[in-house]
Coordinates of C-alpha atoms in Angstrom, one line a residue:
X872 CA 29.1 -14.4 -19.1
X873 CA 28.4 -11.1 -17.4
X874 CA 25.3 -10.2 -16.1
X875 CA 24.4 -7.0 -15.0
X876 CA 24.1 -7.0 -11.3
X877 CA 20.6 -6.3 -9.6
X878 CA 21.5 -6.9 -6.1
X879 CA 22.7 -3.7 -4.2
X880 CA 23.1 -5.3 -0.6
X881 CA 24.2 -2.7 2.3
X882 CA 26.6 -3.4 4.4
X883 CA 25.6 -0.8 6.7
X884 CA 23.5 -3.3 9.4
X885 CA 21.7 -0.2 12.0
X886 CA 18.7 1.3 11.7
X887 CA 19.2 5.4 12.4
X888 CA 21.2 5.7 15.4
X889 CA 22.2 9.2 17.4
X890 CA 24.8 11.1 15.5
X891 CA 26.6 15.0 15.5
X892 CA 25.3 17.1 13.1
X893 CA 26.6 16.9 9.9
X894 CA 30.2 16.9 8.5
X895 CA 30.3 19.8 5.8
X896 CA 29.5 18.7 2.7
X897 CA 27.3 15.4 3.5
X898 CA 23.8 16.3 2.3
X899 CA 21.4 16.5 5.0
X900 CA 17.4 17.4 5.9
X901 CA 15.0 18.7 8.8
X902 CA 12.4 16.6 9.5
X903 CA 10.1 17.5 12.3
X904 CA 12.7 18.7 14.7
X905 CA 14.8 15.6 14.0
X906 CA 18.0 16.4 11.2
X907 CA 18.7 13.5 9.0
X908 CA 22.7 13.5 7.4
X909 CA 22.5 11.2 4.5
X910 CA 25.5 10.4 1.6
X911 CA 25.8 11.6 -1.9
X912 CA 25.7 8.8 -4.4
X913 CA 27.0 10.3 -7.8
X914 CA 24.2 12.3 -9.5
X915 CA 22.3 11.8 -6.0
X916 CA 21.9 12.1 -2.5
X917 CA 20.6 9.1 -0.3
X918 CA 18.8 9.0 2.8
X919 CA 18.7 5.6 4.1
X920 CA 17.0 3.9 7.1
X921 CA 14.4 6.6 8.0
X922 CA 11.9 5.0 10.2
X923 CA 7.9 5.6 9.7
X924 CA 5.8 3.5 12.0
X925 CA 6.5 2.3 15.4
X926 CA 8.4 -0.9 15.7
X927 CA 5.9 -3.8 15.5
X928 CA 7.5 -5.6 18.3
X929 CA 5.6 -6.4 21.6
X930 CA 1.7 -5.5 21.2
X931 CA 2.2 -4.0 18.1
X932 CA 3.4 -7.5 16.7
X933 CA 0.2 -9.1 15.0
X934 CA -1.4 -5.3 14.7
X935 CA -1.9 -2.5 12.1
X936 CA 1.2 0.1 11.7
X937 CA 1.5 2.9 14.4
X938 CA 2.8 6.5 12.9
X939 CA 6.4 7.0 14.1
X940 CA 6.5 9.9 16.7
X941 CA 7.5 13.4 15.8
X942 CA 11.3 13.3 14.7
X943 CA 13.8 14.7 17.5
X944 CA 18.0 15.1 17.3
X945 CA 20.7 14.4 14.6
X946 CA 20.7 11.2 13.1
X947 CA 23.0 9.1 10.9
X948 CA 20.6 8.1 7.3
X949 CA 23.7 6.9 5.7
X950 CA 22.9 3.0 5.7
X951 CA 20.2 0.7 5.1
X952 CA 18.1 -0.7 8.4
X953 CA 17.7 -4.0 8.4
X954 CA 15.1 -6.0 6.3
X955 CA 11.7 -7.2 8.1
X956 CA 12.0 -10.6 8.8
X957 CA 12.6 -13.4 6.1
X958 CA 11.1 -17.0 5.5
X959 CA 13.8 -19.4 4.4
X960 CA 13.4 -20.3 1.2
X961 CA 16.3 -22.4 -1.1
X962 CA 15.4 -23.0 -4.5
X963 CA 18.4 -25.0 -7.0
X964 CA 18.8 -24.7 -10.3
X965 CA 18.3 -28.5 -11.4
X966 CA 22.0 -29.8 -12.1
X967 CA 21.2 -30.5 -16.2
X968 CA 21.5 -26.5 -16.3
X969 CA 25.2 -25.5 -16.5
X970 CA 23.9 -21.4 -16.8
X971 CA 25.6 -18.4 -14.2
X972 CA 22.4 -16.4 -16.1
X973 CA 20.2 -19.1 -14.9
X974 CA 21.5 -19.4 -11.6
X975 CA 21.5 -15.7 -11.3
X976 CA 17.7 -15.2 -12.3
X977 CA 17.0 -17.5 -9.0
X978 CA 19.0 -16.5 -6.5
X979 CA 17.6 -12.9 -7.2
X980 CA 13.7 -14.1 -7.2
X981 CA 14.4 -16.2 -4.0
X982 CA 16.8 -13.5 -2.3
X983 CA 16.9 -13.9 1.1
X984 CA 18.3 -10.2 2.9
X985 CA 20.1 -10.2 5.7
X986 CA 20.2 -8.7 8.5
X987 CA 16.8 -8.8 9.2
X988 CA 15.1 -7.6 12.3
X989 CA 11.2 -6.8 13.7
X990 CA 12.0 -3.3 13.9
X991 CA 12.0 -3.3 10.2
X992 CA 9.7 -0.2 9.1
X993 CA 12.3 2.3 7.3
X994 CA 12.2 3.7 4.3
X995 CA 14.5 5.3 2.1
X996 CA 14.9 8.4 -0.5
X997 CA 17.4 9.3 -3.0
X998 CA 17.2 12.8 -4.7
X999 CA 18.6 14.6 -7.0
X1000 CA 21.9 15.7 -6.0
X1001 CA 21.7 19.3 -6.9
X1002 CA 17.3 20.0 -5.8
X1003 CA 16.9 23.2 -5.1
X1004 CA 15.3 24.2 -1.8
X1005 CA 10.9 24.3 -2.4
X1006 CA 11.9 22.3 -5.6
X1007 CA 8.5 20.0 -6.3
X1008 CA 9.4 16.9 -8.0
X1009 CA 7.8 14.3 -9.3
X1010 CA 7.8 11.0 -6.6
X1011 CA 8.1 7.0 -7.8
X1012 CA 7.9 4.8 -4.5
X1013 CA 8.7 1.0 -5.2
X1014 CA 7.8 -1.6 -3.4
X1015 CA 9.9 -4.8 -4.1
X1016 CA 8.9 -8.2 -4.4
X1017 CA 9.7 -11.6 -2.9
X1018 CA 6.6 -13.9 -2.9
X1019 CA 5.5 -11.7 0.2
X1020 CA 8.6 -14.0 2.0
X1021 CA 11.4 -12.3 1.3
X1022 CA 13.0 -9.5 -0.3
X1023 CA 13.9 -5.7 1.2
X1024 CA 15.0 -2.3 0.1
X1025 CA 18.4 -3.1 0.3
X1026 CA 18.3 -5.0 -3.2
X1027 CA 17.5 -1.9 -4.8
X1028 CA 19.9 1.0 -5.8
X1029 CA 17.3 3.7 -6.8
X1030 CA 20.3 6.2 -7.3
X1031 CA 19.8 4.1 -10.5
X1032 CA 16.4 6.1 -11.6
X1033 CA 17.4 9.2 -10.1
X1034 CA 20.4 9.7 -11.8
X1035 CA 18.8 8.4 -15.1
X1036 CA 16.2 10.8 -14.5
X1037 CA 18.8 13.6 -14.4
X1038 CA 20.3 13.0 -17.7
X1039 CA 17.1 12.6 -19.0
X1040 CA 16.5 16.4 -17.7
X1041 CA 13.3 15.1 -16.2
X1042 CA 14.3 14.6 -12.4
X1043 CA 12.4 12.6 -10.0
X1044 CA 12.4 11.5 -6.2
X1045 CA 12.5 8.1 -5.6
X1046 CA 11.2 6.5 -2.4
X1047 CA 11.4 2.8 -1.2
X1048 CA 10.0 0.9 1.9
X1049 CA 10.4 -1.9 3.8
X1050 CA 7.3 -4.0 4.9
X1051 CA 6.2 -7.2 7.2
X1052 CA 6.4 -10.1 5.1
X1053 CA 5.2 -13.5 5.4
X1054 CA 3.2 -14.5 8.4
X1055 CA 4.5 -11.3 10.4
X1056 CA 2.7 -9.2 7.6
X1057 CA -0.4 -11.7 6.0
X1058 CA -1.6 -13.6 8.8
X1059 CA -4.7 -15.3 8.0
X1060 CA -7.4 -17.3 9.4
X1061 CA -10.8 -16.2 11.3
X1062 CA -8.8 -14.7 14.9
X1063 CA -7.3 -12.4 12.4
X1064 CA -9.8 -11.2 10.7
X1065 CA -12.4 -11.0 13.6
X1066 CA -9.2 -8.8 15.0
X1067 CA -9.0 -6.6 12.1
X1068 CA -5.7 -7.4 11.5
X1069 CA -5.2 -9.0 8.0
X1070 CA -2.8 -7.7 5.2
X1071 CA -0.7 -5.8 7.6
X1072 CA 2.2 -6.4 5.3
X1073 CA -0.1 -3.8 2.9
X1074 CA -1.0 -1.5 5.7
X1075 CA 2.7 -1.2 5.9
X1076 CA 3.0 0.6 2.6
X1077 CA 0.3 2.6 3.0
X1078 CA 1.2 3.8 5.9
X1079 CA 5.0 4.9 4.0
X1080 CA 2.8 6.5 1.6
X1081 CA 1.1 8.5 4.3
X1082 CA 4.6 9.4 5.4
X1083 CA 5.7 10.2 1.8
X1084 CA 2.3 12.3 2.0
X1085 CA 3.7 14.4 5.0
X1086 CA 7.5 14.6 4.3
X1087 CA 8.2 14.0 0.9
X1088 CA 8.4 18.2 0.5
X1089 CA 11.7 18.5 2.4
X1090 CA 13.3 16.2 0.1
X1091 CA 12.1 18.5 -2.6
X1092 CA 9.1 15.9 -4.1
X1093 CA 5.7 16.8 -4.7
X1094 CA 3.1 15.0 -2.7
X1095 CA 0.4 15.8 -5.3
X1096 CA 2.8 13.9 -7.9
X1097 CA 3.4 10.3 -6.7
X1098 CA 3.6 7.1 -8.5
X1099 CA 3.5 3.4 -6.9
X1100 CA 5.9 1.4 -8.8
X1101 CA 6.2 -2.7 -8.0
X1102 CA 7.7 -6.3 -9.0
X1103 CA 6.3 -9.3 -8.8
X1104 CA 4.7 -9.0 -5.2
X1105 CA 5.5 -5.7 -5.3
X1106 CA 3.5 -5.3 -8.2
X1107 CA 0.4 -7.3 -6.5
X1108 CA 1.0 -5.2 -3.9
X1109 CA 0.6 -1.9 -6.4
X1110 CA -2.2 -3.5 -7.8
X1111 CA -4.1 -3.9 -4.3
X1112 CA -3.3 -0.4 -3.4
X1113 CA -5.7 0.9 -6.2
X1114 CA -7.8 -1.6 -4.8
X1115 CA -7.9 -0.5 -1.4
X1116 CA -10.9 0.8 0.7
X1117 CA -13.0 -0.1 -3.0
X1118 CA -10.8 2.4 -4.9
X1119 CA -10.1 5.0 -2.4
X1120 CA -6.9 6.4 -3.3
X1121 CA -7.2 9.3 -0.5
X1122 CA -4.2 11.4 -2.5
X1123 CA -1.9 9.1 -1.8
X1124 CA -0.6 8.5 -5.5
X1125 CA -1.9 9.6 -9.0
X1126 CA -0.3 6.8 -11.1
X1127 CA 0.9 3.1 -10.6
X1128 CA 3.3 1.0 -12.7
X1129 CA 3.4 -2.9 -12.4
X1130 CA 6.1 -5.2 -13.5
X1131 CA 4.7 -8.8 -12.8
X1132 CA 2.2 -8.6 -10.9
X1133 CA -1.5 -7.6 -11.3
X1134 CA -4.9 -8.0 -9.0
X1135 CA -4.8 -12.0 -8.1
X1136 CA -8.0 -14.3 -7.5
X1137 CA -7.8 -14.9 -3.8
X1138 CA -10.8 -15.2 -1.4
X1139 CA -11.3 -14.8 1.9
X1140 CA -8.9 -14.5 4.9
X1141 CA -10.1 -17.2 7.0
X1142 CA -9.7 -19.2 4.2
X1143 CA -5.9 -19.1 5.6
X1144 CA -6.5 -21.2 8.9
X1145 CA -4.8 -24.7 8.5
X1146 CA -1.7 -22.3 8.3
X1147 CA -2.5 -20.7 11.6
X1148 CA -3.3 -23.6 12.9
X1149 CA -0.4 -25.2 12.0
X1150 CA 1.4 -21.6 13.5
X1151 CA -0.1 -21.7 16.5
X1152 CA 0.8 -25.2 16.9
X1153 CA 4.2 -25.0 16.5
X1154 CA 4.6 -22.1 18.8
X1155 CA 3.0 -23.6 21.9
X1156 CA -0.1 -21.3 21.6
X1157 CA -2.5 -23.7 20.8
X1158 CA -4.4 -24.1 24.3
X1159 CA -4.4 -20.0 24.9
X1160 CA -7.5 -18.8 24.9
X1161 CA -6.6 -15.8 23.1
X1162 CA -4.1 -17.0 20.4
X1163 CA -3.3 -14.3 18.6
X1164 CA -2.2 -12.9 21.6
X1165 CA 0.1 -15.8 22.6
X1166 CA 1.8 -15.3 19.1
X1167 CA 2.2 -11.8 20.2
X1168 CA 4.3 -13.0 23.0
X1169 CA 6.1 -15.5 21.4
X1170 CA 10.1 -14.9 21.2
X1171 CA 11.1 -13.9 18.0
X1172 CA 13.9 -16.9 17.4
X1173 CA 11.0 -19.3 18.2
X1174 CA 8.2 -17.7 15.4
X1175 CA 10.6 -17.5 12.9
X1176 CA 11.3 -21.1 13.2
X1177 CA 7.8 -21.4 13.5
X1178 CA 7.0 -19.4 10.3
X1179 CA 10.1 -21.3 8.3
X1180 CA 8.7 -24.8 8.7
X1181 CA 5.6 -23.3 6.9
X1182 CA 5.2 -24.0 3.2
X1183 CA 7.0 -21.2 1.1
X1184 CA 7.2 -20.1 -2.4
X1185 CA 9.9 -22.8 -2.7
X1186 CA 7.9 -25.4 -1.7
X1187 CA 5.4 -28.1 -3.5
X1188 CA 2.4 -25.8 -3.8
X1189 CA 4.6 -22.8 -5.2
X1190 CA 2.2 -20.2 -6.1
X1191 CA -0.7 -21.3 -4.1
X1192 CA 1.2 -19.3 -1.3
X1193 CA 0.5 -20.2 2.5
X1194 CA 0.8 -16.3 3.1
X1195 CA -0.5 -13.6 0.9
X1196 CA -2.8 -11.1 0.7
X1197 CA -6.5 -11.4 0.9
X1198 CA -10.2 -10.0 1.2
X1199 CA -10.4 -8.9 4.9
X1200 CA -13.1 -7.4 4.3
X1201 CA -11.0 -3.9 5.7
X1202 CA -8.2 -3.1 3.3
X1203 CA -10.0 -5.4 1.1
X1204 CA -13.4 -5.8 0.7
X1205 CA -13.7 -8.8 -1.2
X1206 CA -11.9 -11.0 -4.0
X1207 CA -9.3 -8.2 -5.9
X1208 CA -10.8 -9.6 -9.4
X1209 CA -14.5 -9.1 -8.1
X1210 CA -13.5 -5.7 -6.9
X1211 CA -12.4 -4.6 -10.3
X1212 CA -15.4 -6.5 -12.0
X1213 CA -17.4 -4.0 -10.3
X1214 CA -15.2 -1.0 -10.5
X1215 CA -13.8 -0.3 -6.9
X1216 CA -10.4 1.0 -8.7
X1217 CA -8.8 3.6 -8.2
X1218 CA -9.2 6.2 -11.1
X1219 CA -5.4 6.6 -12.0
X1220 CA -3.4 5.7 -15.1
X1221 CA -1.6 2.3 -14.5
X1222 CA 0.7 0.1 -16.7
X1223 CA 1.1 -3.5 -16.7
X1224 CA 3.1 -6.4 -17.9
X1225 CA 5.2 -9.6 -17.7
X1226 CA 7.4 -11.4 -18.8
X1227 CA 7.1 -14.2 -21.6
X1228 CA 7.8 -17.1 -19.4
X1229 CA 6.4 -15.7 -15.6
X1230 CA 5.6 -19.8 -14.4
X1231 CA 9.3 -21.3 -15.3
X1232 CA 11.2 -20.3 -12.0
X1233 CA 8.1 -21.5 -10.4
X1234 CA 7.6 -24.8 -11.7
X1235 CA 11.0 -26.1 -10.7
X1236 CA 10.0 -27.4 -7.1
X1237 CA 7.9 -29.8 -9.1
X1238 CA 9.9 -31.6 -11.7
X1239 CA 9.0 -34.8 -10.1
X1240 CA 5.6 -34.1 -11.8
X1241 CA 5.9 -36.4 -14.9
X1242 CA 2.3 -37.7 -15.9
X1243 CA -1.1 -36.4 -16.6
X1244 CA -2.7 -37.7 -13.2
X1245 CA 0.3 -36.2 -10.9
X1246 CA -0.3 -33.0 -12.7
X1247 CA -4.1 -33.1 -12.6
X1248 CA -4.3 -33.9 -9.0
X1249 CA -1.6 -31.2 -8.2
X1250 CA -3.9 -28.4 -9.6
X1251 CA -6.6 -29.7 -8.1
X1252 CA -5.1 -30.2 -4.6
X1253 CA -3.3 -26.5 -4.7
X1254 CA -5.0 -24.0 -7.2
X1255 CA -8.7 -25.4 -8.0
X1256 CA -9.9 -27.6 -5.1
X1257 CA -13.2 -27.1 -6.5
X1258 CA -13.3 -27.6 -10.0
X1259 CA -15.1 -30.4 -11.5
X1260 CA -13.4 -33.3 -13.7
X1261 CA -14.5 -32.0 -16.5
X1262 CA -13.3 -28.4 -16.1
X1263 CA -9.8 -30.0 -15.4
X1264 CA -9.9 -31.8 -18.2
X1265 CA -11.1 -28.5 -20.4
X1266 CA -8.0 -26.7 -18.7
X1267 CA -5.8 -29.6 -19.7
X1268 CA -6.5 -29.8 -23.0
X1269 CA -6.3 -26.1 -23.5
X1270 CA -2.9 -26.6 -22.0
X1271 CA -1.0 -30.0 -23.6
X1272 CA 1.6 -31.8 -23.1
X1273 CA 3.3 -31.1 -26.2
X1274 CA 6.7 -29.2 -25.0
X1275 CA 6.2 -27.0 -28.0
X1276 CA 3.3 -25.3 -26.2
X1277 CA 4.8 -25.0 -23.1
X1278 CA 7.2 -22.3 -21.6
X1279 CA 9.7 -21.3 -21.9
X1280 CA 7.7 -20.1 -24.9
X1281 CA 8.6 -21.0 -28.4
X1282 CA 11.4 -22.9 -28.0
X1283 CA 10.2 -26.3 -29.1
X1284 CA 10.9 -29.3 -27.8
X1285 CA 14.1 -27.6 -25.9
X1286 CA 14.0 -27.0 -21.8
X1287 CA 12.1 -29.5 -21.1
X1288 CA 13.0 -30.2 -17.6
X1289 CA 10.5 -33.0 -17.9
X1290 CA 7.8 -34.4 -18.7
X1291 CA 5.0 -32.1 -17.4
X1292 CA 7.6 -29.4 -16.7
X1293 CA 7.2 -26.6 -19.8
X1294 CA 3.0 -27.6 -19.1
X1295 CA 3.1 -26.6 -15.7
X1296 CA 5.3 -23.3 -16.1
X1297 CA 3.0 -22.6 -19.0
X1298 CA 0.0 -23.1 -16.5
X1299 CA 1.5 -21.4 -13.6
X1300 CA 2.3 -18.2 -15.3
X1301 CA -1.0 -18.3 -16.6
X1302 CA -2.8 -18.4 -13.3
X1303 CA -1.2 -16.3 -11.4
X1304 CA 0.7 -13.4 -13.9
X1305 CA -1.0 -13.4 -17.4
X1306 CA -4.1 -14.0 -17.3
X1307 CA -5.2 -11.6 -14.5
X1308 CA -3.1 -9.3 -16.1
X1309 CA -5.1 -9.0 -19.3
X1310 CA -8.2 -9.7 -17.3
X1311 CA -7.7 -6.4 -15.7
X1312 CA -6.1 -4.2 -18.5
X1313 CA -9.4 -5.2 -20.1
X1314 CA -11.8 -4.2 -17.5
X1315 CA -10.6 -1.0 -16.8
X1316 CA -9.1 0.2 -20.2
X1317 CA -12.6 1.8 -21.0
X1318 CA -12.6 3.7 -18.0
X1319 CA -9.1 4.8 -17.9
X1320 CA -6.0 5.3 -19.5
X1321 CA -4.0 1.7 -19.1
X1322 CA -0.9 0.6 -20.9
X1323 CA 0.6 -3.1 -20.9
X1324 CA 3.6 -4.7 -22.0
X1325 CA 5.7 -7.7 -22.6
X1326 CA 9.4 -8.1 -21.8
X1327 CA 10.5 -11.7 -24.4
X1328 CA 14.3 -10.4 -23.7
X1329 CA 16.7 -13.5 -22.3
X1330 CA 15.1 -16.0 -23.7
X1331 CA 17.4 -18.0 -24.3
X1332 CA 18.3 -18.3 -20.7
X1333 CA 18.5 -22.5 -20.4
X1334 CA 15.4 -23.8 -18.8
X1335 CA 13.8 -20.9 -17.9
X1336 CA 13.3 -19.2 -21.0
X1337 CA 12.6 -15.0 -20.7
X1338 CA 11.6 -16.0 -16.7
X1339 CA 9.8 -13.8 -14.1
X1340 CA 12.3 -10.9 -12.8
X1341 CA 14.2 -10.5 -15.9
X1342 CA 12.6 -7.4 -16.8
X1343 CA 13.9 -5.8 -13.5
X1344 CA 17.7 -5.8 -15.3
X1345 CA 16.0 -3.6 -17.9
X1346 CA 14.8 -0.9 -14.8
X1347 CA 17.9 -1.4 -12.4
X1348 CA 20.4 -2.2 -15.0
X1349 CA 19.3 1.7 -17.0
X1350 CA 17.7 -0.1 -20.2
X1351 CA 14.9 1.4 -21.9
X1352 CA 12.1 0.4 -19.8
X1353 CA 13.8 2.8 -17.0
X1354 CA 13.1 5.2 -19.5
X1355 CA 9.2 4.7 -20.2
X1356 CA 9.2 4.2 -16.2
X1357 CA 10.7 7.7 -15.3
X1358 CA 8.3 9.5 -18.5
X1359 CA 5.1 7.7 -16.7
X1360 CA 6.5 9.3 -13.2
X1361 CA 6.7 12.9 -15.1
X1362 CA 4.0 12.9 -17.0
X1363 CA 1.6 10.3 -16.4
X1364 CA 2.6 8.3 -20.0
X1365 CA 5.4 6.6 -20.9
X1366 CA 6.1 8.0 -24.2
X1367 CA 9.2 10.3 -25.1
X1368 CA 11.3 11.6 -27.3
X1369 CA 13.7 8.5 -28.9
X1370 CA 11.3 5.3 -27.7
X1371 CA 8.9 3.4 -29.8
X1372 CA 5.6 4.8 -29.6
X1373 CA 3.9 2.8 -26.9
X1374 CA 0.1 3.2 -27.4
X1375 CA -2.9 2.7 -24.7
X1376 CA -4.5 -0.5 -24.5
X1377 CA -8.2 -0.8 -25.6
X1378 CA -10.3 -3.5 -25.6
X1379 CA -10.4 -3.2 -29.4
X1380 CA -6.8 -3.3 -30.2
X1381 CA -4.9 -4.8 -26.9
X1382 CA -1.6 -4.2 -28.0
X1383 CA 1.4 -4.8 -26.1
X1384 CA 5.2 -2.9 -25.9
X1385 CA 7.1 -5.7 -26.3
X1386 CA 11.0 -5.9 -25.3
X1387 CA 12.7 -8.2 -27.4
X1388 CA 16.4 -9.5 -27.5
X1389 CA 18.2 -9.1 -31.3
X1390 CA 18.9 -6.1 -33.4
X1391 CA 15.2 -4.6 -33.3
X1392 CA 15.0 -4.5 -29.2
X1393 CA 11.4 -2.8 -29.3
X1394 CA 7.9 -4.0 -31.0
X1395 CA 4.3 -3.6 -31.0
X1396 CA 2.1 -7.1 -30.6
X1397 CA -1.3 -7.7 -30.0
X1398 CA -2.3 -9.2 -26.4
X1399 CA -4.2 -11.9 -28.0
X1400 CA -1.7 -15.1 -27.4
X1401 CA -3.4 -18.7 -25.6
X1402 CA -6.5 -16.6 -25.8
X1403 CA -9.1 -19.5 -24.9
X1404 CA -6.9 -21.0 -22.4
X1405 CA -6.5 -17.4 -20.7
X1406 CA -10.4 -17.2 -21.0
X1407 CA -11.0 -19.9 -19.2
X1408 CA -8.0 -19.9 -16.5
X1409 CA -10.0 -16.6 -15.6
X1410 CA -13.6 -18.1 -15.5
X1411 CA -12.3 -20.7 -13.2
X1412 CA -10.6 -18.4 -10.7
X1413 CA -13.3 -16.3 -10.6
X1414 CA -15.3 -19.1 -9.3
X1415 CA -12.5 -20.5 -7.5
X1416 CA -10.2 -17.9 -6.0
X1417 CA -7.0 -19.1 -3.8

């Protein structure tokens, strides 16, 4: 069977190296003082590899982003620079699954990009081939996702949404960035956040968005017009920009659209230090007096052995992630679901949405979960340390055993891995995806103008139902949800001429866009589905946050 192919890998390897100036014809841009020759790419021009901070090598490893210096010379933007650095991760399809879609859907979750470097802080922008000089476009920057472990620029062909933009006579500029990941980017325990130095992986993109801010005009964009535009992480990531500095968003974008990914319930940073420990550790640093500073100086081949041999995405605990984004009490001030309980959002239009069967992927590193008391004690050891008996027993009864109930979605008794499987993919993507997905469309859709959706297409993808990433084929692969995406970028709502009217969510009719496989691709639903059991998944992270 042929599937659509997401991945988009370079095989250009350097970051922008010394070049002549440009060979007539190849498109090319002034920066500073600094001339940039990129490559057309069909309906577009690509400029690849563009550095915007200072390397984070050395001192700067461990520390927030540093502006690049004013750009100097001719330069060759005609390839990808290298990825920031990966954790390993290696997650099988179980061998019952004879599926290339299956197989396909995670490998491009768990991607791994290579090469990968430190001096990782590039971004990229494709244009409209034909912008006219002082032309003021309309800007979507994506950030990607990867569990905050993996993932990079590279993946992504956003010639894809500037040439659909094109034919859809509505143009747009479209911006990507590379950020740290993993412990090189989310760092936590109490050195880092007495340093000031947690989320860096998020200071990343704002600082790209600060260089958007500044340079975005010579590539014919409109600074004033921006829209942050994420997946999975990269949709966390969106969500904790309009979080940022309790709602600030200093000009930096006017709109945000999330696939996957919404404000998650994690607590404080130096709730991270058994894994810095653990780091510190393995790296020799654990007698320095000033640890952070010894990781600082630690050769790069050792810390990324160091970082690989702690837990990933991949691992037992999944979800419960050893690095990821929280309250620093900087970038963030406090839990991202207490922030928007009390408003610090930033006043934009958003939309937000999953898919059907976000927890499936996710539950596979635990198919040796097969009873009620392995599955009760795995929750409580990784997602709710602190809730009583009682409230796990409320949360498992709200959630059965009954494979009917579980995900993949409405597909009876089939895909059931095992026992506890289609329970714990059902919880999973509750936790962590739906539930504070409609927990924040509902908070804010009173104040401002929010749409959500719901992508149900593949689902009959064996074992993993309509899984978490599938939705990106329908952006990447030119489906109709590139469509609504590029109308949000215009004009601030999704809605145009040929697509089902998609209306804003309220509190009193939460209805949903919802992509669906078969002769009628596109419907309206209400967001009302495992509404108890979302209920109380969300009272129980609230008082329980990662």
């Amino acid at each position: 069977m042929h599937v659509p192919t997401l991945l988009a890998l370079s095989a250009g390897s350097a970051v922008l190296a010394s070049a002549s100036p440009a060979p007539r014809g190849l498109p090319s841009v002034t920066l500073d003082q600094g001339t940039f020759t990129g490559a057309p790419a069909g309906l577009a021009n690509k400029f690849l590899g563009i550095p915007f901070a200072q390397p984070p090598t050395g001192n700067l490893r461990f520390n927030l982003p540093v502006p690049n210096a004013p750009y100097t010379g001719a330069h060759d933007a005609g390839s990808f620079g290298p990825a920031c650095p990966q954790q390993a991760a290696q997650l099988p399809v179980p061998p019952g699954i004879v599926s290339n879609v299956t197989q396909f859907i995670v490998e491009t979750v768990t991607a791994v990009v290579t090469p990968f470097s430190e001096d990782c802080l590039t971004v990229n922008v494709w244009t409209p081939a034909d912008v006219p000089a002082g032309a003021k476009l309309p800007v979507v920057v994506w950030i990607f996702g990867g569990g905050f472990e993996f993932g990079g620029t590279s993946m992504y062909d956003g010639g894809v949404i500037v040439s659909r933009s094109v034919e859809m006579g509505t143009p747009v500029v479209y911006v990507s960035m590379n950020y740290r990941l993993s412990a090189f980017g989310f760092l936590a325990g109490q050195e880092v956040k007495d340093a000031g130095v947690g989320n860096l992986g998020l200071q990343d993109q704002r600082q790209a968005l600060r260089w958007v801010q500044q340079y975005i005009p010579a590539f014919g964009g409109d600074p004033t017009k921006v829209t942050i535009w994420g997946e999975s992480a990269g949709a966390i990531s969106v969500a904790l920009q309009l979080l940022a500095h309790n709602g600030a968003a200093e000009g930096l974008f006017r709109g945000a659209f999330m696939q996957s990914g919404s404000p998650t319930p994690v607590g404080d940073v130096a709730r991270g230090q058994a894994d810095y420990d653990a780091l510190v550790a393995r790296t020799g640093c654990a007698p320095a007096r000033d640890t952070l500073q010894c990781l600082r100086g630690v050769p790069f081949a050792a810390l990324l052995a160091a970082v690989d041999a702690s837990p990933s995405i991949t691992s037992r605990q999944s979800l419960a992630l050893a690095w990821m984004p929280r309250a620093d009490g900087v970038f963030l001030a406090d839990d991202p679901q207490v922030l928007v309980q009390q408003g610090r959002v930033a006043d934009v239009p958003f939309v937000t949405g999953d898919c059907d069967d976000e927890g499936t992927i996710f539950a596979l590193s635990n198919l040796n979960i097969t009873t009620d008391t392995q599955l009760r004690a795995y929750l409580a050891e990784f997602f709710l340390p602190h809730a009583s008996a009682a409230q796990l027993d409320t949360l498992l009864a709200l959630y059965p055993a009954d494979p009917a109930q579980g995900a993949p979605f409405g597909t009876g008794a089939l895909d059931a891995l095992s026992p506890q499987y289609k329970r714990l993919a059902a919880l999973l993507g509750d936790l962590v995806f739906q539930a504070p997905r409609r927990f924040f469309a509902g908070e804010r859709a009173g104040a401002q103008r929010v749409f959500a959706f719901l992508n149900k297409r593949l689902k009959a993808t064996p074992g993993v139902g309509s899984a978490h990433g599938t939705d990106l084929l329908n952006v990447y692969g030119g489906g109709d949800m590139a469509d609504y995406l590029i109308h949000f970028v215009v004009a601030l709502d999704p809605n145009g001429p040929g697509l089902l009217s998609w209306p804003a969510y309220s509190a009193a009719r939460p209805q949903l866009l919802t992509f669906l496989d078969g002769p009628v691709p596109l419907a309206l639903s209400e967001d009302t589905f495992r509404a108890e059991g979302m209920s109380f998944v969300t009272e129980l992270s609230l008082a329980d946050p990662l």
